[in-house]
mmCIF file with all atom_site columns, C-alpha atoms in Angstrom:
data_model
loop_
_atom_site.group_PDB
_atom_site.id
_atom_site.type_symbol
_atom_site.label_atom_id
_atom_site.label_alt_id
_atom_site.label_comp_id
_atom_site.label_asym_id
_atom_site.label_entity_id
_atom_site.label_seq_id
_atom_site.pdbx_PDB_ins_code
_atom_site.Cartn_x
_atom_site.Cartn_y
_atom_site.Cartn_z
_atom_site.occupancy
_atom_site.B_iso_or_equiv
_atom_site.pdbx_formal_charge
_atom_site.auth_seq_id
_atom_site.auth_comp_id
_atom_site.auth_asym_id
_atom_site.auth_atom_id
_atom_site.pdbx_PDB_model_num
ATOM 1   C CA . MET A 1 1   ? 3.856  21.018  -3.300  1.00 44.00 ? 1   MET A CA 1
ATOM 2   C CA . GLN A 1 2   ? 1.827  21.283  -0.524  1.00 45.00 ? 2   GLN A CA 1
ATOM 3   C CA . ALA A 1 3   ? 2.191  23.523  2.278   1.00 45.00 ? 3   ALA A CA 1
ATOM 4   C CA . ALA A 1 4   ? 3.432  22.558  5.610   1.00 43.00 ? 4   ALA A CA 1
ATOM 5   C CA . SER A 1 5   ? -0.001 22.914  7.175   1.00 43.00 ? 5   SER A CA 1
ATOM 6   C CA . SER A 1 6   ? -2.052 21.015  4.622   1.00 65.00 ? 6   SER A CA 1
ATOM 7   C CA . ALA A 1 7   ? -2.963 17.196  5.057   1.00 75.00 ? 7   ALA A CA 1
ATOM 8   C CA . ALA A 1 8   ? -3.926 14.788  2.194   1.00 88.00 ? 8   ALA A CA 1
ATOM 9   C CA . TRP A 1 9   ? -5.134 11.008  1.400   1.00 94.00 ? 9   TRP A CA 1
ATOM 10  C CA . GLN A 1 10  ? -3.079 9.241   -1.266  1.00 95.00 ? 10  GLN A CA 1
ATOM 11  C CA . ILE A 1 11  ? -3.805 6.810   -3.463  1.00 97.00 ? 11  ILE A CA 1
ATOM 12  C CA . GLY A 1 12  ? -1.510 5.630   -6.396  1.00 97.00 ? 12  GLY A CA 1
ATOM 13  C CA . VAL A 1 13  ? -0.438 2.440   -7.995  1.00 97.00 ? 13  VAL A CA 1
ATOM 14  C CA . ASP A 1 14  ? 3.472  1.854   -9.578  1.00 96.00 ? 14  ASP A CA 1
ATOM 15  C CA . LEU A 1 15  ? 3.218  2.211   -13.151 1.00 95.00 ? 15  LEU A CA 1
ATOM 16  C CA . ARG A 1 16  ? 6.467  0.551   -13.379 1.00 91.00 ? 16  ARG A CA 1
ATOM 17  C CA . CYS A 1 17  ? 4.610  -3.031  -13.027 1.00 90.00 ? 17  CYS A CA 1
ATOM 18  C CA . ILE A 1 18  ? 3.705  -2.893  -16.944 1.00 88.00 ? 18  ILE A CA 1
ATOM 19  C CA . ASP A 1 19  ? 7.154  -4.741  -17.034 1.00 82.00 ? 19  ASP A CA 1
ATOM 20  C CA . SER A 1 20  ? 4.879  -7.748  -16.038 1.00 78.00 ? 20  SER A CA 1
ATOM 21  C CA . ALA A 1 21  ? 4.039  -8.249  -19.862 1.00 73.00 ? 21  ALA A CA 1
ATOM 22  C CA . PHE A 1 22  ? 7.666  -8.732  -20.700 1.00 81.00 ? 22  PHE A CA 1
ATOM 23  C CA . MET A 1 23  ? 9.215  -10.757 -17.848 1.00 83.00 ? 23  MET A CA 1
ATOM 24  C CA . GLY A 1 24  ? 7.791  -14.006 -16.613 1.00 84.00 ? 24  GLY A CA 1
ATOM 25  C CA . ALA A 1 25  ? 6.026  -12.711 -13.416 1.00 92.00 ? 25  ALA A CA 1
ATOM 26  C CA . LEU A 1 26  ? 3.231  -10.260 -12.747 1.00 92.00 ? 26  LEU A CA 1
ATOM 27  C CA . ARG A 1 27  ? 3.704  -7.756  -9.906  1.00 92.00 ? 27  ARG A CA 1
ATOM 28  C CA . LEU A 1 28  ? 1.124  -5.761  -8.669  1.00 94.00 ? 28  LEU A CA 1
ATOM 29  C CA . ASP A 1 29  ? 1.888  -2.654  -6.499  1.00 95.00 ? 29  ASP A CA 1
ATOM 30  C CA . ALA A 1 30  ? -0.769 0.025   -4.756  1.00 97.00 ? 30  ALA A CA 1
ATOM 31  C CA . GLU A 1 31  ? -0.636 2.220   -2.058  1.00 97.00 ? 31  GLU A CA 1
ATOM 32  C CA . ALA A 1 32  ? -2.923 4.430   0.260   1.00 98.00 ? 32  ALA A CA 1
ATOM 33  C CA . SER A 1 33  ? -1.030 7.403   1.973   1.00 97.00 ? 33  SER A CA 1
ATOM 34  C CA . TYR A 1 34  ? -1.740 10.088  4.181   1.00 97.00 ? 34  TYR A CA 1
ATOM 35  C CA . ARG A 1 35  ? 0.581  13.334  4.214   1.00 93.00 ? 35  ARG A CA 1
ATOM 36  C CA . PHE A 1 36  ? 0.690  15.787  6.997   1.00 92.00 ? 36  PHE A CA 1
ATOM 37  C CA . GLY A 1 37  ? 2.671  18.628  6.096   1.00 90.00 ? 37  GLY A CA 1
ATOM 38  C CA . ARG A 1 38  ? 6.296  17.272  5.529   1.00 94.00 ? 38  ARG A CA 1
ATOM 39  C CA . VAL A 1 39  ? 5.670  13.673  6.820   1.00 96.00 ? 39  VAL A CA 1
ATOM 40  C CA . ARG A 1 40  ? 3.506  10.916  4.926   1.00 96.00 ? 40  ARG A CA 1
ATOM 41  C CA . VAL A 1 41  ? 2.522  7.337   6.255   1.00 97.00 ? 41  VAL A CA 1
ATOM 42  C CA . THR A 1 42  ? 2.138  4.464   3.784   1.00 97.00 ? 42  THR A CA 1
ATOM 43  C CA . LEU A 1 43  ? 0.452  1.891   3.518   1.00 98.00 ? 43  LEU A CA 1
ATOM 44  C CA . PRO A 1 44  ? 1.679  -0.644  0.511   1.00 97.00 ? 44  PRO A CA 1
ATOM 45  C CA . LEU A 1 45  ? -0.125 -3.396  -0.901  1.00 97.00 ? 45  LEU A CA 1
ATOM 46  C CA . ARG A 1 46  ? 1.921  -5.571  -3.155  1.00 95.00 ? 46  ARG A CA 1
ATOM 47  C CA . TYR A 1 47  ? 0.596  -8.814  -4.953  1.00 96.00 ? 47  TYR A CA 1
ATOM 48  C CA . SER A 1 48  ? 3.188  -10.990 -6.946  1.00 94.00 ? 48  SER A CA 1
ATOM 49  C CA . HIS A 1 49  ? 2.525  -14.246 -9.355  1.00 94.00 ? 49  HIS A CA 1
ATOM 50  C CA . SER A 1 50  ? 5.179  -15.917 -10.972 1.00 93.00 ? 50  SER A CA 1
ATOM 51  C CA . PHE A 1 51  ? 4.609  -17.617 -14.495 1.00 91.00 ? 51  PHE A CA 1
ATOM 52  C CA . SER A 1 52  ? 7.705  -19.708 -14.272 1.00 91.00 ? 52  SER A CA 1
ATOM 53  C CA . TYR A 1 53  ? 7.093  -21.435 -10.784 1.00 92.00 ? 53  TYR A CA 1
ATOM 54  C CA . GLU A 1 54  ? 4.565  -21.936 -8.642  1.00 94.00 ? 54  GLU A CA 1
ATOM 55  C CA . LEU A 1 55  ? 4.944  -19.384 -6.079  1.00 94.00 ? 55  LEU A CA 1
ATOM 56  C CA . ASP A 1 56  ? 2.981  -16.561 -4.976  1.00 96.00 ? 56  ASP A CA 1
ATOM 57  C CA . PHE A 1 57  ? 4.006  -13.775 -2.874  1.00 95.00 ? 57  PHE A CA 1
ATOM 58  C CA . ALA A 1 58  ? 2.199  -11.087 -1.024  1.00 97.00 ? 58  ALA A CA 1
ATOM 59  C CA . GLU A 1 59  ? 3.192  -7.973  0.993   1.00 95.00 ? 59  GLU A CA 1
ATOM 60  C CA . THR A 1 60  ? 2.453  -4.885  2.997   1.00 97.00 ? 60  THR A CA 1
ATOM 61  C CA . GLY A 1 61  ? 4.028  -2.932  5.875   1.00 95.00 ? 61  GLY A CA 1
ATOM 62  C CA . LEU A 1 62  ? 4.246  0.861   7.091   1.00 97.00 ? 62  LEU A CA 1
ATOM 63  C CA . TYR A 1 63  ? 6.566  3.195   5.389   1.00 97.00 ? 63  TYR A CA 1
ATOM 64  C CA . VAL A 1 64  ? 7.334  6.908   6.844   1.00 98.00 ? 64  VAL A CA 1
ATOM 65  C CA . SER A 1 65  ? 8.853  9.413   4.185   1.00 97.00 ? 65  SER A CA 1
ATOM 66  C CA . VAL A 1 66  ? 9.983  12.658  5.271   1.00 97.00 ? 66  VAL A CA 1
ATOM 67  C CA . TYR A 1 67  ? 10.046 15.752  2.926   1.00 96.00 ? 67  TYR A CA 1
ATOM 68  C CA . PRO A 1 68  ? 13.124 17.887  3.949   1.00 95.00 ? 68  PRO A CA 1
ATOM 69  C CA . PHE A 1 69  ? 13.075 20.790  1.816   1.00 92.00 ? 69  PHE A CA 1
ATOM 70  C CA . ASP A 1 70  ? 9.635  23.189  1.579   1.00 84.00 ? 70  ASP A CA 1
ATOM 71  C CA . GLY A 1 71  ? 8.319  23.055  -2.129  1.00 85.00 ? 71  GLY A CA 1
ATOM 72  C CA . TYR A 1 72  ? 10.759 20.751  -3.647  1.00 92.00 ? 72  TYR A CA 1
ATOM 73  C CA . GLY A 1 73  ? 9.170  16.988  -4.051  1.00 93.00 ? 73  GLY A CA 1
ATOM 74  C CA . PHE A 1 74  ? 12.412 15.294  -2.448  1.00 97.00 ? 74  PHE A CA 1
ATOM 75  C CA . PHE A 1 75  ? 11.673 12.927  0.036   1.00 97.00 ? 75  PHE A CA 1
ATOM 76  C CA . ALA A 1 76  ? 13.469 9.918   1.914   1.00 98.00 ? 76  ALA A CA 1
ATOM 77  C CA . GLY A 1 77  ? 11.628 7.253   3.715   1.00 97.00 ? 77  GLY A CA 1
ATOM 78  C CA . VAL A 1 78  ? 12.071 3.925   5.382   1.00 96.00 ? 78  VAL A CA 1
ATOM 79  C CA . SER A 1 79  ? 10.035 1.006   6.488   1.00 94.00 ? 79  SER A CA 1
ATOM 80  C CA . LEU A 1 80  ? 8.820  0.764   9.546   1.00 93.00 ? 80  LEU A CA 1
ATOM 81  C CA . VAL A 1 81  ? 7.184  -2.872  9.238   1.00 92.00 ? 81  VAL A CA 1
ATOM 82  C CA . ARG A 1 82  ? 7.445  -4.641  6.273   1.00 91.00 ? 82  ARG A CA 1
ATOM 83  C CA . LEU A 1 83  ? 5.838  -8.095  6.053   1.00 93.00 ? 83  LEU A CA 1
ATOM 84  C CA . GLY A 1 84  ? 5.421  -10.744 3.455   1.00 93.00 ? 84  GLY A CA 1
ATOM 85  C CA . VAL A 1 85  ? 4.086  -14.100 2.747   1.00 95.00 ? 85  VAL A CA 1
ATOM 86  C CA . PHE A 1 86  ? 5.053  -16.668 0.211   1.00 94.00 ? 86  PHE A CA 1
ATOM 87  C CA . TRP A 1 87  ? 2.259  -19.444 -0.794  1.00 94.00 ? 87  TRP A CA 1
ATOM 88  C CA . GLY A 1 88  ? 2.439  -22.219 -3.750  1.00 93.00 ? 88  GLY A CA 1
ATOM 89  C CA . LEU A 1 89  ? 4.078  -25.595 -4.285  1.00 92.00 ? 89  LEU A CA 1
ATOM 90  C CA . GLU A 1 90  ? 7.315  -24.081 -4.735  1.00 90.00 ? 90  GLU A CA 1
ATOM 91  C CA . ALA A 1 91  ? 7.060  -21.686 -1.705  1.00 89.00 ? 91  ALA A CA 1
ATOM 92  C CA . PRO A 1 92  ? 10.093 -21.346 0.854   1.00 87.00 ? 92  PRO A CA 1
ATOM 93  C CA . SER A 1 93  ? 9.411  -23.412 4.238   1.00 87.00 ? 93  SER A CA 1
ATOM 94  C CA . GLU A 1 94  ? 9.203  -20.302 5.977   1.00 88.00 ? 94  GLU A CA 1
ATOM 95  C CA . ARG A 1 95  ? 6.465  -18.573 4.370   1.00 91.00 ? 95  ARG A CA 1
ATOM 96  C CA . PHE A 1 96  ? 6.793  -15.569 6.585   1.00 92.00 ? 96  PHE A CA 1
ATOM 97  C CA . MET A 1 97  ? 9.344  -12.982 5.997   1.00 90.00 ? 97  MET A CA 1
ATOM 98  C CA . PHE A 1 98  ? 10.162 -9.631  7.483   1.00 89.00 ? 98  PHE A CA 1
ATOM 99  C CA . PHE A 1 99  ? 12.606 -7.109  5.633   1.00 86.00 ? 99  PHE A CA 1
ATOM 100 C CA . THR A 1 100 ? 13.403 -3.935  5.046   1.00 90.00 ? 100 THR A CA 1
ATOM 101 C CA . GLU A 1 101 ? 13.251 -1.449  2.700   1.00 92.00 ? 101 GLU A CA 1
ATOM 102 C CA . ALA A 1 102 ? 14.629 2.839   1.826   1.00 95.00 ? 102 ALA A CA 1
ATOM 103 C CA . MET A 1 103 ? 13.739 5.168   -0.746  1.00 96.00 ? 103 MET A CA 1
ATOM 104 C CA . VAL A 1 104 ? 14.376 8.638   -2.071  1.00 98.00 ? 104 VAL A CA 1
ATOM 105 C CA . GLY A 1 105 ? 12.138 10.120  -4.668  1.00 97.00 ? 105 GLY A CA 1
ATOM 106 C CA . TRP A 1 106 ? 10.511 13.376  -5.973  1.00 97.00 ? 106 TRP A CA 1
ATOM 107 C CA . THR A 1 107 ? 6.691  14.002  -5.790  1.00 95.00 ? 107 THR A CA 1
ATOM 108 C CA . PHE A 1 108 ? 5.605  16.086  -8.480  1.00 95.00 ? 108 PHE A CA 1
ATOM 109 C CA . GLU A 1 109 ? 1.883  17.479  -7.965  1.00 91.00 ? 109 GLU A CA 1
ATOM 110 C CA . PHE A 1 110 ? -0.646 18.636  -10.164 1.00 91.00 ? 110 PHE A CA 1
ATOM 111 C CA . PRO A 1 111 ? -4.332 19.917  -9.648  1.00 88.00 ? 111 PRO A CA 1
ATOM 112 C CA . TYR A 1 112 ? -6.024 16.154  -9.551  1.00 86.00 ? 112 TYR A CA 1
ATOM 113 C CA . PHE A 1 113 ? -2.991 13.959  -9.731  1.00 93.00 ? 113 PHE A CA 1
ATOM 114 C CA . TYR A 1 114 ? 0.752  13.372  -8.961  1.00 94.00 ? 114 TYR A CA 1
ATOM 115 C CA . ILE A 1 115 ? 3.550  11.300  -10.226 1.00 97.00 ? 115 ILE A CA 1
ATOM 116 C CA . GLU A 1 116 ? 6.469  10.116  -8.016  1.00 96.00 ? 116 GLU A CA 1
ATOM 117 C CA . PRO A 1 117 ? 9.754  8.719   -9.449  1.00 98.00 ? 117 PRO A CA 1
ATOM 118 C CA . ARG A 1 118 ? 11.189 6.602   -6.921  1.00 97.00 ? 118 ARG A CA 1
ATOM 119 C CA . PHE A 1 119 ? 14.663 4.315   -6.069  1.00 97.00 ? 119 PHE A CA 1
ATOM 120 C CA . THR A 1 120 ? 14.230 1.680   -3.887  1.00 95.00 ? 120 THR A CA 1
ATOM 121 C CA . MET A 1 121 ? 16.752 -0.437  -1.583  1.00 93.00 ? 121 MET A CA 1
ATOM 122 C CA . THR A 1 122 ? 15.042 -3.422  -0.442  1.00 87.00 ? 122 THR A CA 1
ATOM 123 C CA . ASP A 1 123 ? 16.338 -5.926  2.376   1.00 77.00 ? 123 ASP A CA 1
ATOM 124 C CA . ILE A 1 124 ? 19.391 -3.253  3.148   1.00 69.00 ? 124 ILE A CA 1
ATOM 125 C CA . PHE A 1 125 ? 20.365 -5.151  5.964   1.00 67.00 ? 125 PHE A CA 1
ATOM 126 C CA . SER A 1 126 ? 20.487 -8.426  4.292   1.00 65.00 ? 126 SER A CA 1
ATOM 127 C CA . SER A 1 127 ? 18.577 -10.166 6.561   1.00 62.00 ? 127 SER A CA 1
ATOM 128 C CA . GLU A 1 128 ? 16.417 -12.401 4.253   1.00 65.00 ? 128 GLU A CA 1
ATOM 129 C CA . THR A 1 129 ? 19.100 -13.154 1.833   1.00 67.00 ? 129 THR A CA 1
ATOM 130 C CA . GLY A 1 130 ? 18.031 -16.652 1.144   1.00 76.00 ? 130 GLY A CA 1
ATOM 131 C CA . ARG A 1 131 ? 14.112 -16.277 0.372   1.00 79.00 ? 131 ARG A CA 1
ATOM 132 C CA . MET A 1 132 ? 14.927 -12.904 -1.074  1.00 82.00 ? 132 MET A CA 1
ATOM 133 C CA . ASP A 1 133 ? 17.353 -15.175 -3.904  1.00 83.00 ? 133 ASP A CA 1
ATOM 134 C CA . VAL A 1 134 ? 13.928 -17.341 -4.091  1.00 84.00 ? 134 VAL A CA 1
ATOM 135 C CA . LEU A 1 135 ? 11.505 -14.302 -4.399  1.00 87.00 ? 135 LEU A CA 1
ATOM 136 C CA . SER A 1 136 ? 13.824 -12.718 -6.993  1.00 87.00 ? 136 SER A CA 1
ATOM 137 C CA . LYS A 1 137 ? 14.650 -15.833 -8.958  1.00 89.00 ? 137 LYS A CA 1
ATOM 138 C CA . ALA A 1 138 ? 10.887 -16.717 -9.672  1.00 90.00 ? 138 ALA A CA 1
ATOM 139 C CA . ILE A 1 139 ? 9.161  -13.015 -9.434  1.00 89.00 ? 139 ILE A CA 1
ATOM 140 C CA . PRO A 1 140 ? 12.464 -10.918 -11.573 1.00 86.00 ? 140 PRO A CA 1
ATOM 141 C CA . GLN A 1 141 ? 10.507 -7.623  -10.443 1.00 86.00 ? 141 GLN A CA 1
ATOM 142 C CA . TYR A 1 142 ? 12.181 -8.387  -7.131  1.00 85.00 ? 142 TYR A CA 1
ATOM 143 C CA . THR A 1 143 ? 15.511 -7.139  -6.917  1.00 84.00 ? 143 THR A CA 1
ATOM 144 C CA . GLN A 1 144 ? 17.539 -5.246  -3.912  1.00 85.00 ? 144 GLN A CA 1
ATOM 145 C CA . PHE A 1 145 ? 17.574 -2.214  -6.075  1.00 91.00 ? 145 PHE A CA 1
ATOM 146 C CA . ARG A 1 146 ? 14.147 -0.744  -8.185  1.00 91.00 ? 146 ARG A CA 1
ATOM 147 C CA . ILE A 1 147 ? 13.013 2.153   -9.729  1.00 94.00 ? 147 ILE A CA 1
ATOM 148 C CA . SER A 1 148 ? 9.202  2.605   -9.706  1.00 95.00 ? 148 SER A CA 1
ATOM 149 C CA . LEU A 1 149 ? 6.990  5.810   -10.939 1.00 96.00 ? 149 LEU A CA 1
ATOM 150 C CA . ILE A 1 150 ? 4.028  5.876   -8.931  1.00 97.00 ? 150 ILE A CA 1
ATOM 151 C CA . ALA A 1 151 ? 0.951  7.536   -10.294 1.00 97.00 ? 151 ALA A CA 1
ATOM 152 C CA . GLY A 1 152 ? -1.602 8.376   -7.968  1.00 96.00 ? 152 GLY A CA 1
ATOM 153 C CA . THR A 1 153 ? -4.897 11.485  -6.658  1.00 95.00 ? 153 THR A CA 1
ATOM 154 C CA . ALA A 1 154 ? -4.495 13.204  -3.136  1.00 89.00 ? 154 ALA A CA 1
ATOM 155 C CA . PHE A 1 155 ? -8.158 14.223  -1.818  1.00 87.00 ? 155 PHE A CA 1
#
């Protein structure tokens, strides 16, 4: 685990997106982070495409995670801002979507890379239930609860 005084840039991808091979949609998740001691700031980049509907969705945001216990890798985080945009023939009339996300997980660090199992709760305040229903119907990987496996490198 990183010492409290260390800082590192991190780049990772969600290996769980391989489920696109078995579902009717493609979802690609990547993220860039900066970690300083017990705090990490993350910029996620996500793209999704439905094979069954004429619908695409892209999103980004800004997340903050805190590592409360030195040396154990456990973290908890929330989205400060999360914005998505729909396009395609079956996109909702309101194309932009603002919603929330909270997550918990563990970071396991190795000499050249890290892996991070993560449990995520999307739209925890149910502010976008209508468009979340449209999104999860067209892209089954968008559920209220998701387990992810982030793999990446730190430098």
